[in-house]
Amino acid sequence: MGMLGHLAGYAGLTGIPFGNIVGPFLVYILKRDESAFIEDQAREALNFQITMTLAGIVSAILVLVAIGIPMLLIVGIWWVVGTAIGATKANAGEWYRYPGAIRFVK
């Protein structure tokens, strides 16, 4: 079940504005009382998705000075790969921490 919080981040691929944040947030709110593991992993996924959204916004702004284009590519790849890694680790029962994620929700 901890994997669900991570995979919910892919809701952003559906075209729902900020779906990548809404998905893990809903898992965090609705499932956090089921176990400490689910709460922790949903919180980690939520923090990662917020961090990636902010990094994407900054990268999009920096497109005006050319450095944003490679940054957007790197952020996009890390978003997809990082989410998959988090889901895989949670599915295996590991308490996963995303490297570089800012802890907005504690």
PDB file of N, CA and C in Angstrom:
ATOM      1  N   MET A   1       0.813  -1.200   0.000  1.00  0.00           N
ATOM      2  CA  MET A   1       0.000   0.000   0.000  1.00  0.00           C
ATOM      3  C   MET A   1       0.855   1.261   0.000  1.00  0.00           C
ATOM      4  N   GLY A   2       2.059   1.192   0.552  1.00  0.00           N
ATOM      5  CA  GLY A   2       2.945   2.350   0.545  1.00  0.00           C
ATOM      6  C   GLY A   2       3.320   2.763  -0.864  1.00  0.00           C
ATOM      7  N   MET A   3       3.312   1.786  -1.767  1.00  0.00           N
ATOM      8  CA  MET A   3       3.636   2.046  -3.161  1.00  0.00           C
ATOM      9  C   MET A   3       2.609   2.981  -3.801  1.00  0.00           C
ATOM     10  N   LEU A   4       1.365   2.915  -3.356  1.00  0.00           N
ATOM     11  CA  LEU A   4       0.294   3.718  -3.931  1.00  0.00           C
ATOM     12  C   LEU A   4       0.581   5.215  -3.831  1.00  0.00           C
ATOM     13  N   GLY A   5       1.149   5.650  -2.722  1.00  0.00           N
ATOM     14  CA  GLY A   5       1.489   7.063  -2.559  1.00  0.00           C
ATOM     15  C   GLY A   5       2.470   7.537  -3.615  1.00  0.00           C
ATOM     16  N   HIS A   6       3.440   6.686  -3.938  1.00  0.00           N
ATOM     17  CA  HIS A   6       4.429   7.042  -4.954  1.00  0.00           C
ATOM     18  C   HIS A   6       3.799   7.044  -6.348  1.00  0.00           C
ATOM     19  N   LEU A   7       3.070   5.984  -6.673  1.00  0.00           N
ATOM     20  CA  LEU A   7       2.466   5.879  -8.004  1.00  0.00           C
ATOM     21  C   LEU A   7       1.412   6.953  -8.247  1.00  0.00           C
ATOM     22  N   ALA A   8       0.782   7.438  -7.187  1.00  0.00           N
ATOM     23  CA  ALA A   8      -0.221   8.493  -7.333  1.00  0.00           C
ATOM     24  C   ALA A   8       0.391   9.763  -7.915  1.00  0.00           C
ATOM     25  N   GLY A   9       1.710   9.905  -7.806  1.00  0.00           N
ATOM     26  CA  GLY A   9       2.388  11.053  -8.402  1.00  0.00           C
ATOM     27  C   GLY A   9       2.272  11.082  -9.915  1.00  0.00           C
ATOM     28  N   TYR A  10       2.062   9.919 -10.520  1.00  0.00           N
ATOM     29  CA  TYR A  10       1.891   9.862 -11.971  1.00  0.00           C
ATOM     30  C   TYR A  10       0.546  10.427 -12.416  1.00  0.00           C
ATOM     31  N   ALA A  11      -0.310  10.819 -11.479  1.00  0.00           N
ATOM     32  CA  ALA A  11      -1.581  11.449 -11.833  1.00  0.00           C
ATOM     33  C   ALA A  11      -1.342  12.729 -12.623  1.00  0.00           C
ATOM     34  N   GLY A  12      -0.154  13.294 -12.490  1.00  0.00           N
ATOM     35  CA  GLY A  12       0.189  14.483 -13.267  1.00  0.00           C
ATOM     36  C   GLY A  12       0.251  14.209 -14.758  1.00  0.00           C
ATOM     37  N   LEU A  13       0.418  12.957 -15.140  1.00  0.00           N
ATOM     38  CA  LEU A  13       0.465  12.600 -16.559  1.00  0.00           C
ATOM     39  C   LEU A  13      -0.914  12.611 -17.205  1.00  0.00           C
ATOM     40  N   THR A  14      -1.969  12.677 -16.406  1.00  0.00           N
ATOM     41  CA  THR A  14      -3.333  12.638 -16.929  1.00  0.00           C
ATOM     42  C   THR A  14      -3.800  13.991 -17.453  1.00  0.00           C
ATOM     43  N   GLY A  15      -3.035  15.019 -17.204  1.00  0.00           N
ATOM     44  CA  GLY A  15      -3.436  16.357 -17.621  1.00  0.00           C
ATOM     45  C   GLY A  15      -4.163  17.124 -16.523  1.00  0.00           C
ATOM     46  N   ILE A  16      -4.383  16.482 -15.400  1.00  0.00           N
ATOM     47  CA  ILE A  16      -5.010  17.162 -14.264  1.00  0.00           C
ATOM     48  C   ILE A  16      -3.995  18.151 -13.700  1.00  0.00           C
ATOM     49  N   PRO A  17      -4.345  19.448 -13.645  1.00  0.00           N
ATOM     50  CA  PRO A  17      -3.392  20.419 -13.096  1.00  0.00           C
ATOM     51  C   PRO A  17      -2.975  20.036 -11.672  1.00  0.00           C
ATOM     52  N   PHE A  18      -1.682  19.955 -11.474  1.00  0.00           N
ATOM     53  CA  PHE A  18      -1.092  19.583 -10.192  1.00  0.00           C
ATOM     54  C   PHE A  18      -1.554  18.205  -9.715  1.00  0.00           C
ATOM     55  N   GLY A  19      -1.929  17.345 -10.656  1.00  0.00           N
ATOM     56  CA  GLY A  19      -2.333  15.980 -10.318  1.00  0.00           C
ATOM     57  C   GLY A  19      -1.225  15.216  -9.630  1.00  0.00           C
ATOM     58  N   ASN A  20       0.020  15.561  -9.965  1.00  0.00           N
ATOM     59  CA  ASN A  20       1.154  14.887  -9.327  1.00  0.00           C
ATOM     60  C   ASN A  20       1.236  15.194  -7.834  1.00  0.00           C
ATOM     61  N   ILE A  21       0.657  16.302  -7.415  1.00  0.00           N
ATOM     62  CA  ILE A  21       0.624  16.653  -5.988  1.00  0.00           C
ATOM     63  C   ILE A  21      -0.674  16.151  -5.351  1.00  0.00           C
ATOM     64  N   VAL A  22      -1.778  16.300  -6.073  1.00  0.00           N
ATOM     65  CA  VAL A  22      -3.085  15.902  -5.544  1.00  0.00           C
ATOM     66  C   VAL A  22      -3.133  14.398  -5.253  1.00  0.00           C
ATOM     67  N   GLY A  23      -2.576  13.579  -6.144  1.00  0.00           N
ATOM     68  CA  GLY A  23      -2.599  12.129  -5.958  1.00  0.00           C
ATOM     69  C   GLY A  23      -1.964  11.690  -4.646  1.00  0.00           C
ATOM     70  N   PRO A  24      -0.674  12.009  -4.424  1.00  0.00           N
ATOM     71  CA  PRO A  24      -0.055  11.623  -3.154  1.00  0.00           C
ATOM     72  C   PRO A  24      -0.713  12.282  -1.935  1.00  0.00           C
ATOM     73  N   PHE A  25      -1.222  13.505  -2.107  1.00  0.00           N
ATOM     74  CA  PHE A  25      -1.900  14.182  -0.999  1.00  0.00           C
ATOM     75  C   PHE A  25      -3.139  13.393  -0.569  1.00  0.00           C
ATOM     76  N   LEU A  26      -3.923  12.930  -1.546  1.00  0.00           N
ATOM     77  CA  LEU A  26      -5.117  12.154  -1.214  1.00  0.00           C
ATOM     78  C   LEU A  26      -4.758  10.840  -0.521  1.00  0.00           C
ATOM     79  N   VAL A  27      -3.711  10.178  -1.004  1.00  0.00           N
ATOM     80  CA  VAL A  27      -3.274   8.942  -0.349  1.00  0.00           C
ATOM     81  C   VAL A  27      -2.844   9.255   1.081  1.00  0.00           C
ATOM     82  N   TYR A  28      -2.104  10.340   1.253  1.00  0.00           N
ATOM     83  CA  TYR A  28      -1.633  10.730   2.589  1.00  0.00           C
ATOM     84  C   TYR A  28      -2.817  10.992   3.526  1.00  0.00           C
ATOM     85  N   ILE A  29      -3.792  11.747   3.068  1.00  0.00           N
ATOM     86  CA  ILE A  29      -4.941  12.109   3.906  1.00  0.00           C
ATOM     87  C   ILE A  29      -5.835  10.899   4.195  1.00  0.00           C
ATOM     88  N   LEU A  30      -6.093  10.085   3.168  1.00  0.00           N
ATOM     89  CA  LEU A  30      -7.064   9.000   3.310  1.00  0.00           C
ATOM     90  C   LEU A  30      -6.498   7.717   3.919  1.00  0.00           C
ATOM     91  N   LYS A  31      -5.198   7.478   3.750  1.00  0.00           N
ATOM     92  CA  LYS A  31      -4.634   6.190   4.166  1.00  0.00           C
ATOM     93  C   LYS A  31      -3.623   6.278   5.304  1.00  0.00           C
ATOM     94  N   ARG A  32      -3.298   7.469   5.763  1.00  0.00           N
ATOM     95  CA  ARG A  32      -2.218   7.611   6.742  1.00  0.00           C
ATOM     96  C   ARG A  32      -2.497   6.930   8.076  1.00  0.00           C
ATOM     97  N   ASP A  33      -3.751   6.731   8.407  1.00  0.00           N
ATOM     98  CA  ASP A  33      -4.079   6.090   9.681  1.00  0.00           C
ATOM     99  C   ASP A  33      -3.967   4.566   9.631  1.00  0.00           C
ATOM    100  N   GLU A  34      -3.781   4.009   8.438  1.00  0.00           N
ATOM    101  CA  GLU A  34      -3.704   2.549   8.309  1.00  0.00           C
ATOM    102  C   GLU A  34      -2.390   1.987   8.839  1.00  0.00           C
ATOM    103  N   SER A  35      -1.293   2.713   8.606  1.00  0.00           N
ATOM    104  CA  SER A  35       0.002   2.256   9.135  1.00  0.00           C
ATOM    105  C   SER A  35       1.011   3.392   9.065  1.00  0.00           C
ATOM    106  N   ALA A  36       2.014   3.301   9.904  1.00  0.00           N
ATOM    107  CA  ALA A  36       3.080   4.310   9.904  1.00  0.00           C
ATOM    108  C   ALA A  36       3.848   4.273   8.585  1.00  0.00           C
ATOM    109  N   PHE A  37       3.978   3.093   7.991  1.00  0.00           N
ATOM    110  CA  PHE A  37       4.701   2.953   6.724  1.00  0.00           C
ATOM    111  C   PHE A  37       3.975   3.681   5.598  1.00  0.00           C
ATOM    112  N   ILE A  38       2.662   3.479   5.494  1.00  0.00           N
ATOM    113  CA  ILE A  38       1.885   4.153   4.449  1.00  0.00           C
ATOM    114  C   ILE A  38       1.945   5.661   4.644  1.00  0.00           C
ATOM    115  N   GLU A  39       1.798   6.113   5.881  1.00  0.00           N
ATOM    116  CA  GLU A  39       1.873   7.551   6.165  1.00  0.00           C
ATOM    117  C   GLU A  39       3.224   8.118   5.743  1.00  0.00           C
ATOM    118  N   ASP A  40       4.300   7.441   6.112  1.00  0.00           N
ATOM    119  CA  ASP A  40       5.644   7.915   5.789  1.00  0.00           C
ATOM    120  C   ASP A  40       5.883   7.955   4.284  1.00  0.00           C
ATOM    121  N   GLN A  41       5.508   6.901   3.592  1.00  0.00           N
ATOM    122  CA  GLN A  41       5.786   6.834   2.160  1.00  0.00           C
ATOM    123  C   GLN A  41       4.916   7.810   1.362  1.00  0.00           C
ATOM    124  N   ALA A  42       3.667   7.995   1.774  1.00  0.00           N
ATOM    125  CA  ALA A  42       2.809   8.983   1.114  1.00  0.00           C
ATOM    126  C   ALA A  42       3.351  10.391   1.349  1.00  0.00           C
ATOM    127  N   ARG A  43       3.843  10.650   2.557  1.00  0.00           N
ATOM    128  CA  ARG A  43       4.434  11.957   2.867  1.00  0.00           C
ATOM    129  C   ARG A  43       5.695  12.179   2.038  1.00  0.00           C
ATOM    130  N   GLU A  44       6.533  11.156   1.929  1.00  0.00           N
ATOM    131  CA  GLU A  44       7.746  11.267   1.111  1.00  0.00           C
ATOM    132  C   GLU A  44       7.396  11.544  -0.345  1.00  0.00           C
ATOM    133  N   ALA A  45       6.408  10.817  -0.856  1.00  0.00           N
ATOM    134  CA  ALA A  45       5.990  11.014  -2.245  1.00  0.00           C
ATOM    135  C   ALA A  45       5.450  12.430  -2.445  1.00  0.00           C
ATOM    136  N   LEU A  46       4.661  12.904  -1.497  1.00  0.00           N
ATOM    137  CA  LEU A  46       4.107  14.256  -1.582  1.00  0.00           C
ATOM    138  C   LEU A  46       5.219  15.302  -1.575  1.00  0.00           C
ATOM    139  N   ASN A  47       6.174  15.158  -0.681  1.00  0.00           N
ATOM    140  CA  ASN A  47       7.298  16.099  -0.632  1.00  0.00           C
ATOM    141  C   ASN A  47       8.096  16.082  -1.935  1.00  0.00           C
ATOM    142  N   PHE A  48       8.320  14.898  -2.489  1.00  0.00           N
ATOM    143  CA  PHE A  48       9.057  14.785  -3.749  1.00  0.00           C
ATOM    144  C   PHE A  48       8.290  15.467  -4.878  1.00  0.00           C
ATOM    145  N   GLN A  49       6.985  15.253  -4.943  1.00  0.00           N
ATOM    146  CA  GLN A  49       6.190  15.844  -6.021  1.00  0.00           C
ATOM    147  C   GLN A  49       6.141  17.373  -5.908  1.00  0.00           C
ATOM    148  N   ILE A  50       6.049  17.886  -4.698  1.00  0.00           N
ATOM    149  CA  ILE A  50       6.084  19.346  -4.514  1.00  0.00           C
ATOM    150  C   ILE A  50       7.446  19.885  -4.947  1.00  0.00           C
ATOM    151  N   THR A  51       8.516  19.209  -4.545  1.00  0.00           N
ATOM    152  CA  THR A  51       9.869  19.629  -4.924  1.00  0.00           C
ATOM    153  C   THR A  51      10.037  19.620  -6.436  1.00  0.00           C
ATOM    154  N   MET A  52       9.568  18.564  -7.098  1.00  0.00           N
ATOM    155  CA  MET A  52       9.704  18.461  -8.556  1.00  0.00           C
ATOM    156  C   MET A  52       8.869  19.529  -9.266  1.00  0.00           C
ATOM    157  N   THR A  53       7.696  19.836  -8.720  1.00  0.00           N
ATOM    158  CA  THR A  53       6.864  20.883  -9.314  1.00  0.00           C
ATOM    159  C   THR A  53       7.572  22.232  -9.238  1.00  0.00           C
ATOM    160  N   LEU A  54       8.135  22.540  -8.084  1.00  0.00           N
ATOM    161  CA  LEU A  54       8.870  23.804  -7.939  1.00  0.00           C
ATOM    162  C   LEU A  54      10.100  23.837  -8.850  1.00  0.00           C
ATOM    163  N   ALA A  55      10.813  22.715  -8.945  1.00  0.00           N
ATOM    164  CA  ALA A  55      11.983  22.652  -9.830  1.00  0.00           C
ATOM    165  C   ALA A  55      11.563  22.836 -11.284  1.00  0.00           C
ATOM    166  N   GLY A  56      10.426  22.287 -11.653  1.00  0.00           N
ATOM    167  CA  GLY A  56       9.920  22.454 -13.014  1.00  0.00           C
ATOM    168  C   GLY A  56       9.537  23.893 -13.314  1.00  0.00           C
ATOM    169  N   ILE A  57       8.925  24.557 -12.350  1.00  0.00           N
ATOM    170  CA  ILE A  57       8.548  25.965 -12.531  1.00  0.00           C
ATOM    171  C   ILE A  57       9.790  26.833 -12.685  1.00  0.00           C
ATOM    172  N   VAL A  58      10.778  26.619 -11.820  1.00  0.00           N
ATOM    173  CA  VAL A  58      12.030  27.383 -11.916  1.00  0.00           C
ATOM    174  C   VAL A  58      12.709  27.115 -13.253  1.00  0.00           C
ATOM    175  N   SER A  59      12.738  25.865 -13.677  1.00  0.00           N
ATOM    176  CA  SER A  59      13.362  25.515 -14.958  1.00  0.00           C
ATOM    177  C   SER A  59      12.634  26.179 -16.119  1.00  0.00           C
ATOM    178  N   ALA A  60      11.303  26.202 -16.056  1.00  0.00           N
ATOM    179  CA  ALA A  60      10.523  26.832 -17.123  1.00  0.00           C
ATOM    180  C   ALA A  60      10.825  28.326 -17.209  1.00  0.00           C
ATOM    181  N   ILE A  61      10.979  28.967 -16.075  1.00  0.00           N
ATOM    182  CA  ILE A  61      11.333  30.392 -16.069  1.00  0.00           C
ATOM    183  C   ILE A  61      12.725  30.588 -16.655  1.00  0.00           C
ATOM    184  N   LEU A  62      13.646  29.685 -16.317  1.00  0.00           N
ATOM    185  CA  LEU A  62      15.028  29.812 -16.790  1.00  0.00           C
ATOM    186  C   LEU A  62      15.201  29.462 -18.265  1.00  0.00           C
ATOM    187  N   VAL A  63      14.146  29.002 -18.914  1.00  0.00           N
ATOM    188  CA  VAL A  63      14.213  28.765 -20.359  1.00  0.00           C
ATOM    189  C   VAL A  63      14.550  30.072 -21.072  1.00  0.00           C
ATOM    190  N   LEU A  64      14.168  31.180 -20.471  1.00  0.00           N
ATOM    191  CA  LEU A  64      14.451  32.494 -21.057  1.00  0.00           C
ATOM    192  C   LEU A  64      15.946  32.767 -21.169  1.00  0.00           C
ATOM    193  N   VAL A  65      16.757  32.110 -20.342  1.00  0.00           N
ATOM    194  CA  VAL A  65      18.210  32.301 -20.404  1.00  0.00           C
ATOM    195  C   VAL A  65      18.921  31.015 -20.825  1.00  0.00           C
ATOM    196  N   ALA A  66      18.225  30.158 -21.527  1.00  0.00           N
ATOM    197  CA  ALA A  66      18.748  28.941 -22.153  1.00  0.00           C
ATOM    198  C   ALA A  66      19.093  27.806 -21.195  1.00  0.00           C
ATOM    199  N   ILE A  67      19.492  28.078 -19.978  1.00  0.00           N
ATOM    200  CA  ILE A  67      19.848  26.984 -19.068  1.00  0.00           C
ATOM    201  C   ILE A  67      18.620  26.170 -18.663  1.00  0.00           C
ATOM    202  N   GLY A  68      17.455  26.751 -18.798  1.00  0.00           N
ATOM    203  CA  GLY A  68      16.230  26.071 -18.397  1.00  0.00           C
ATOM    204  C   GLY A  68      15.885  24.867 -19.240  1.00  0.00           C
ATOM    205  N   ILE A  69      16.295  24.854 -20.498  1.00  0.00           N
ATOM    206  CA  ILE A  69      15.965  23.727 -21.376  1.00  0.00           C
ATOM    207  C   ILE A  69      16.594  22.427 -20.871  1.00  0.00           C
ATOM    208  N   PRO A  70      17.916  22.392 -20.631  1.00  0.00           N
ATOM    209  CA  PRO A  70      18.464  21.145 -20.083  1.00  0.00           C
ATOM    210  C   PRO A  70      17.949  20.853 -18.668  1.00  0.00           C
ATOM    211  N   MET A  71      17.668  21.904 -17.908  1.00  0.00           N
ATOM    212  CA  MET A  71      17.138  21.684 -16.556  1.00  0.00           C
ATOM    213  C   MET A  71      15.762  21.029 -16.611  1.00  0.00           C
ATOM    214  N   LEU A  72      14.911  21.476 -17.546  1.00  0.00           N
ATOM    215  CA  LEU A  72      13.591  20.866 -17.700  1.00  0.00           C
ATOM    216  C   LEU A  72      13.716  19.386 -18.043  1.00  0.00           C
ATOM    217  N   LEU A  73      14.659  19.072 -18.904  1.00  0.00           N
ATOM    218  CA  LEU A  73      14.889  17.683 -19.291  1.00  0.00           C
ATOM    219  C   LEU A  73      15.328  16.850 -18.087  1.00  0.00           C
ATOM    220  N   ILE A  74      16.275  17.368 -17.329  1.00  0.00           N
ATOM    221  CA  ILE A  74      16.778  16.651 -16.151  1.00  0.00           C
ATOM    222  C   ILE A  74      15.680  16.481 -15.103  1.00  0.00           C
ATOM    223  N   VAL A  75      14.929  17.542 -14.843  1.00  0.00           N
ATOM    224  CA  VAL A  75      13.845  17.474 -13.851  1.00  0.00           C
ATOM    225  C   VAL A  75      12.795  16.455 -14.298  1.00  0.00           C
ATOM    226  N   GLY A  76      12.438  16.488 -15.572  1.00  0.00           N
ATOM    227  CA  GLY A  76      11.434  15.553 -16.088  1.00  0.00           C
ATOM    228  C   GLY A  76      11.867  14.104 -15.976  1.00  0.00           C
ATOM    229  N   ILE A  77      13.112  13.841 -16.337  1.00  0.00           N
ATOM    230  CA  ILE A  77      13.626  12.473 -16.244  1.00  0.00           C
ATOM    231  C   ILE A  77      13.682  12.027 -14.786  1.00  0.00           C
ATOM    232  N   TRP A  78      14.188  12.895 -13.901  1.00  0.00           N
ATOM    233  CA  TRP A  78      14.279  12.521 -12.485  1.00  0.00           C
ATOM    234  C   TRP A  78      12.892  12.318 -11.884  1.00  0.00           C
ATOM    235  N   TRP A  79      11.901  13.093 -12.332  1.00  0.00           N
ATOM    236  CA  TRP A  79      10.538  12.934 -11.827  1.00  0.00           C
ATOM    237  C   TRP A  79      10.016  11.531 -12.152  1.00  0.00           C
ATOM    238  N   VAL A  80      10.156  11.122 -13.416  1.00  0.00           N
ATOM    239  CA  VAL A  80       9.658   9.808 -13.835  1.00  0.00           C
ATOM    240  C   VAL A  80      10.443   8.680 -13.170  1.00  0.00           C
ATOM    241  N   VAL A  81      11.773   8.762 -13.231  1.00  0.00           N
ATOM    242  CA  VAL A  81      12.625   7.704 -12.687  1.00  0.00           C
ATOM    243  C   VAL A  81      12.539   7.662 -11.159  1.00  0.00           C
ATOM    244  N   GLY A  82      12.604   8.820 -10.519  1.00  0.00           N
ATOM    245  CA  GLY A  82      12.543   8.875  -9.058  1.00  0.00           C
ATOM    246  C   GLY A  82      11.244   8.315  -8.512  1.00  0.00           C
ATOM    247  N   THR A  83      10.136   8.639  -9.169  1.00  0.00           N
ATOM    248  CA  THR A  83       8.843   8.114  -8.742  1.00  0.00           C
ATOM    249  C   THR A  83       8.812   6.594  -8.871  1.00  0.00           C
ATOM    250  N   ALA A  84       9.354   6.077  -9.968  1.00  0.00           N
ATOM    251  CA  ALA A  84       9.395   4.622 -10.172  1.00  0.00           C
ATOM    252  C   ALA A  84      10.271   3.945  -9.117  1.00  0.00           C
ATOM    253  N   ILE A  85      11.403   4.546  -8.805  1.00  0.00           N
ATOM    254  CA  ILE A  85      12.288   3.984  -7.774  1.00  0.00           C
ATOM    255  C   ILE A  85      11.578   3.971  -6.420  1.00  0.00           C
ATOM    256  N   GLY A  86      10.939   5.087  -6.071  1.00  0.00           N
ATOM    257  CA  GLY A  86      10.216   5.160  -4.800  1.00  0.00           C
ATOM    258  C   GLY A  86       9.124   4.106  -4.703  1.00  0.00           C
ATOM    259  N   ALA A  87       8.371   3.919  -5.786  1.00  0.00           N
ATOM    260  CA  ALA A  87       7.303   2.920  -5.793  1.00  0.00           C
ATOM    261  C   ALA A  87       7.867   1.512  -5.649  1.00  0.00           C
ATOM    262  N   THR A  88       8.964   1.244  -6.342  1.00  0.00           N
ATOM    263  CA  THR A  88       9.594  -0.079  -6.276  1.00  0.00           C
ATOM    264  C   THR A  88      10.105  -0.376  -4.870  1.00  0.00           C
ATOM    265  N   LYS A  89      10.769   0.601  -4.272  1.00  0.00           N
ATOM    266  CA  LYS A  89      11.301   0.418  -2.914  1.00  0.00           C
ATOM    267  C   LYS A  89      10.163   0.225  -1.906  1.00  0.00           C
ATOM    268  N   ALA A  90       9.103   1.027  -2.027  1.00  0.00           N
ATOM    269  CA  ALA A  90       7.972   0.901  -1.102  1.00  0.00           C
ATOM    270  C   ALA A  90       7.279  -0.444  -1.274  1.00  0.00           C
ATOM    271  N   ASN A  91       7.179  -0.908  -2.504  1.00  0.00           N
ATOM    272  CA  ASN A  91       6.567  -2.212  -2.754  1.00  0.00           C
ATOM    273  C   ASN A  91       7.367  -3.335  -2.089  1.00  0.00           C
ATOM    274  N   ALA A  92       8.682  -3.140  -1.996  1.00  0.00           N
ATOM    275  CA  ALA A  92       9.555  -4.124  -1.343  1.00  0.00           C
ATOM    276  C   ALA A  92       9.564  -3.955   0.180  1.00  0.00           C
ATOM    277  N   GLY A  93       8.821  -2.963   0.680  1.00  0.00           N
ATOM    278  CA  GLY A  93       8.749  -2.746   2.122  1.00  0.00           C
ATOM    279  C   GLY A  93       9.849  -1.862   2.681  1.00  0.00           C
ATOM    280  N   GLU A  94      10.618  -1.208   1.809  1.00  0.00           N
ATOM    281  CA  GLU A  94      11.707  -0.333   2.259  1.00  0.00           C
ATOM    282  C   GLU A  94      11.178   1.076   2.525  1.00  0.00           C
ATOM    283  N   TRP A  95      11.686   1.695   3.577  1.00  0.00           N
ATOM    284  CA  TRP A  95      11.344   3.076   3.907  1.00  0.00           C
ATOM    285  C   TRP A  95      12.227   3.961   3.039  1.00  0.00           C
ATOM    286  N   TYR A  96      11.678   4.491   1.953  1.00  0.00           N
ATOM    287  CA  TYR A  96      12.469   5.208   0.958  1.00  0.00           C
ATOM    288  C   TYR A  96      12.435   6.715   1.184  1.00  0.00           C
ATOM    289  N   ARG A  97      13.591   7.342   1.038  1.00  0.00           N
ATOM    290  CA  ARG A  97      13.727   8.806   1.093  1.00  0.00           C
ATOM    291  C   ARG A  97      14.262   9.275  -0.254  1.00  0.00           C
ATOM    292  N   TYR A  98      13.555  10.202  -0.873  1.00  0.00           N
ATOM    293  CA  TYR A  98      14.011  10.750  -2.147  1.00  0.00           C
ATOM    294  C   TYR A  98      15.199  11.668  -1.909  1.00  0.00           C
ATOM    295  N   PRO A  99      16.313  11.423  -2.586  1.00  0.00           N
ATOM    296  CA  PRO A  99      17.451  12.342  -2.443  1.00  0.00           C
ATOM    297  C   PRO A  99      17.090  13.719  -3.013  1.00  0.00           C
ATOM    298  N   GLY A 100      17.378  14.746  -2.259  1.00  0.00           N
ATOM    299  CA  GLY A 100      17.146  16.109  -2.722  1.00  0.00           C
ATOM    300  C   GLY A 100      15.744  16.642  -2.504  1.00  0.00           C
ATOM    301  N   ALA A 101      14.827  15.810  -2.041  1.00  0.00           N
ATOM    302  CA  ALA A 101      13.461  16.287  -1.816  1.00  0.00           C
ATOM    303  C   ALA A 101      13.427  17.184  -0.583  1.00  0.00           C
ATOM    304  N   ILE A 102      12.740  18.299  -0.710  1.00  0.00           N
ATOM    305  CA  ILE A 102      12.579  19.227   0.408  1.00  0.00           C
ATOM    306  C   ILE A 102      11.422  18.720   1.268  1.00  0.00           C
ATOM    307  N   ARG A 103      11.589  18.723   2.559  1.00  0.00           N
ATOM    308  CA  ARG A 103      10.568  18.206   3.482  1.00  0.00           C
ATOM    309  C   ARG A 103       9.560  19.312   3.817  1.00  0.00           C
ATOM    310  N   PHE A 104       8.591  19.515   2.928  1.00  0.00           N
ATOM    311  CA  PHE A 104       7.543  20.509   3.159  1.00  0.00           C
ATOM    312  C   PHE A 104       6.535  19.995   4.183  1.00  0.00           C
ATOM    313  N   VAL A 105       6.180  18.716   4.068  1.00  0.00           N
ATOM    314  CA  VAL A 105       5.217  18.082   4.968  1.00  0.00           C
ATOM    315  C   VAL A 105       6.007  17.200   5.919  1.00  0.00           C
ATOM    316  N   LYS A 106       5.848  17.435   7.211  1.00  0.00           N
ATOM    317  CA  LYS A 106       6.626  16.664   8.199  1.00  0.00           C
ATOM    318  C   LYS A 106       5.749  15.794   9.052  1.00  0.00           C
TER     319      LYS A 106
END
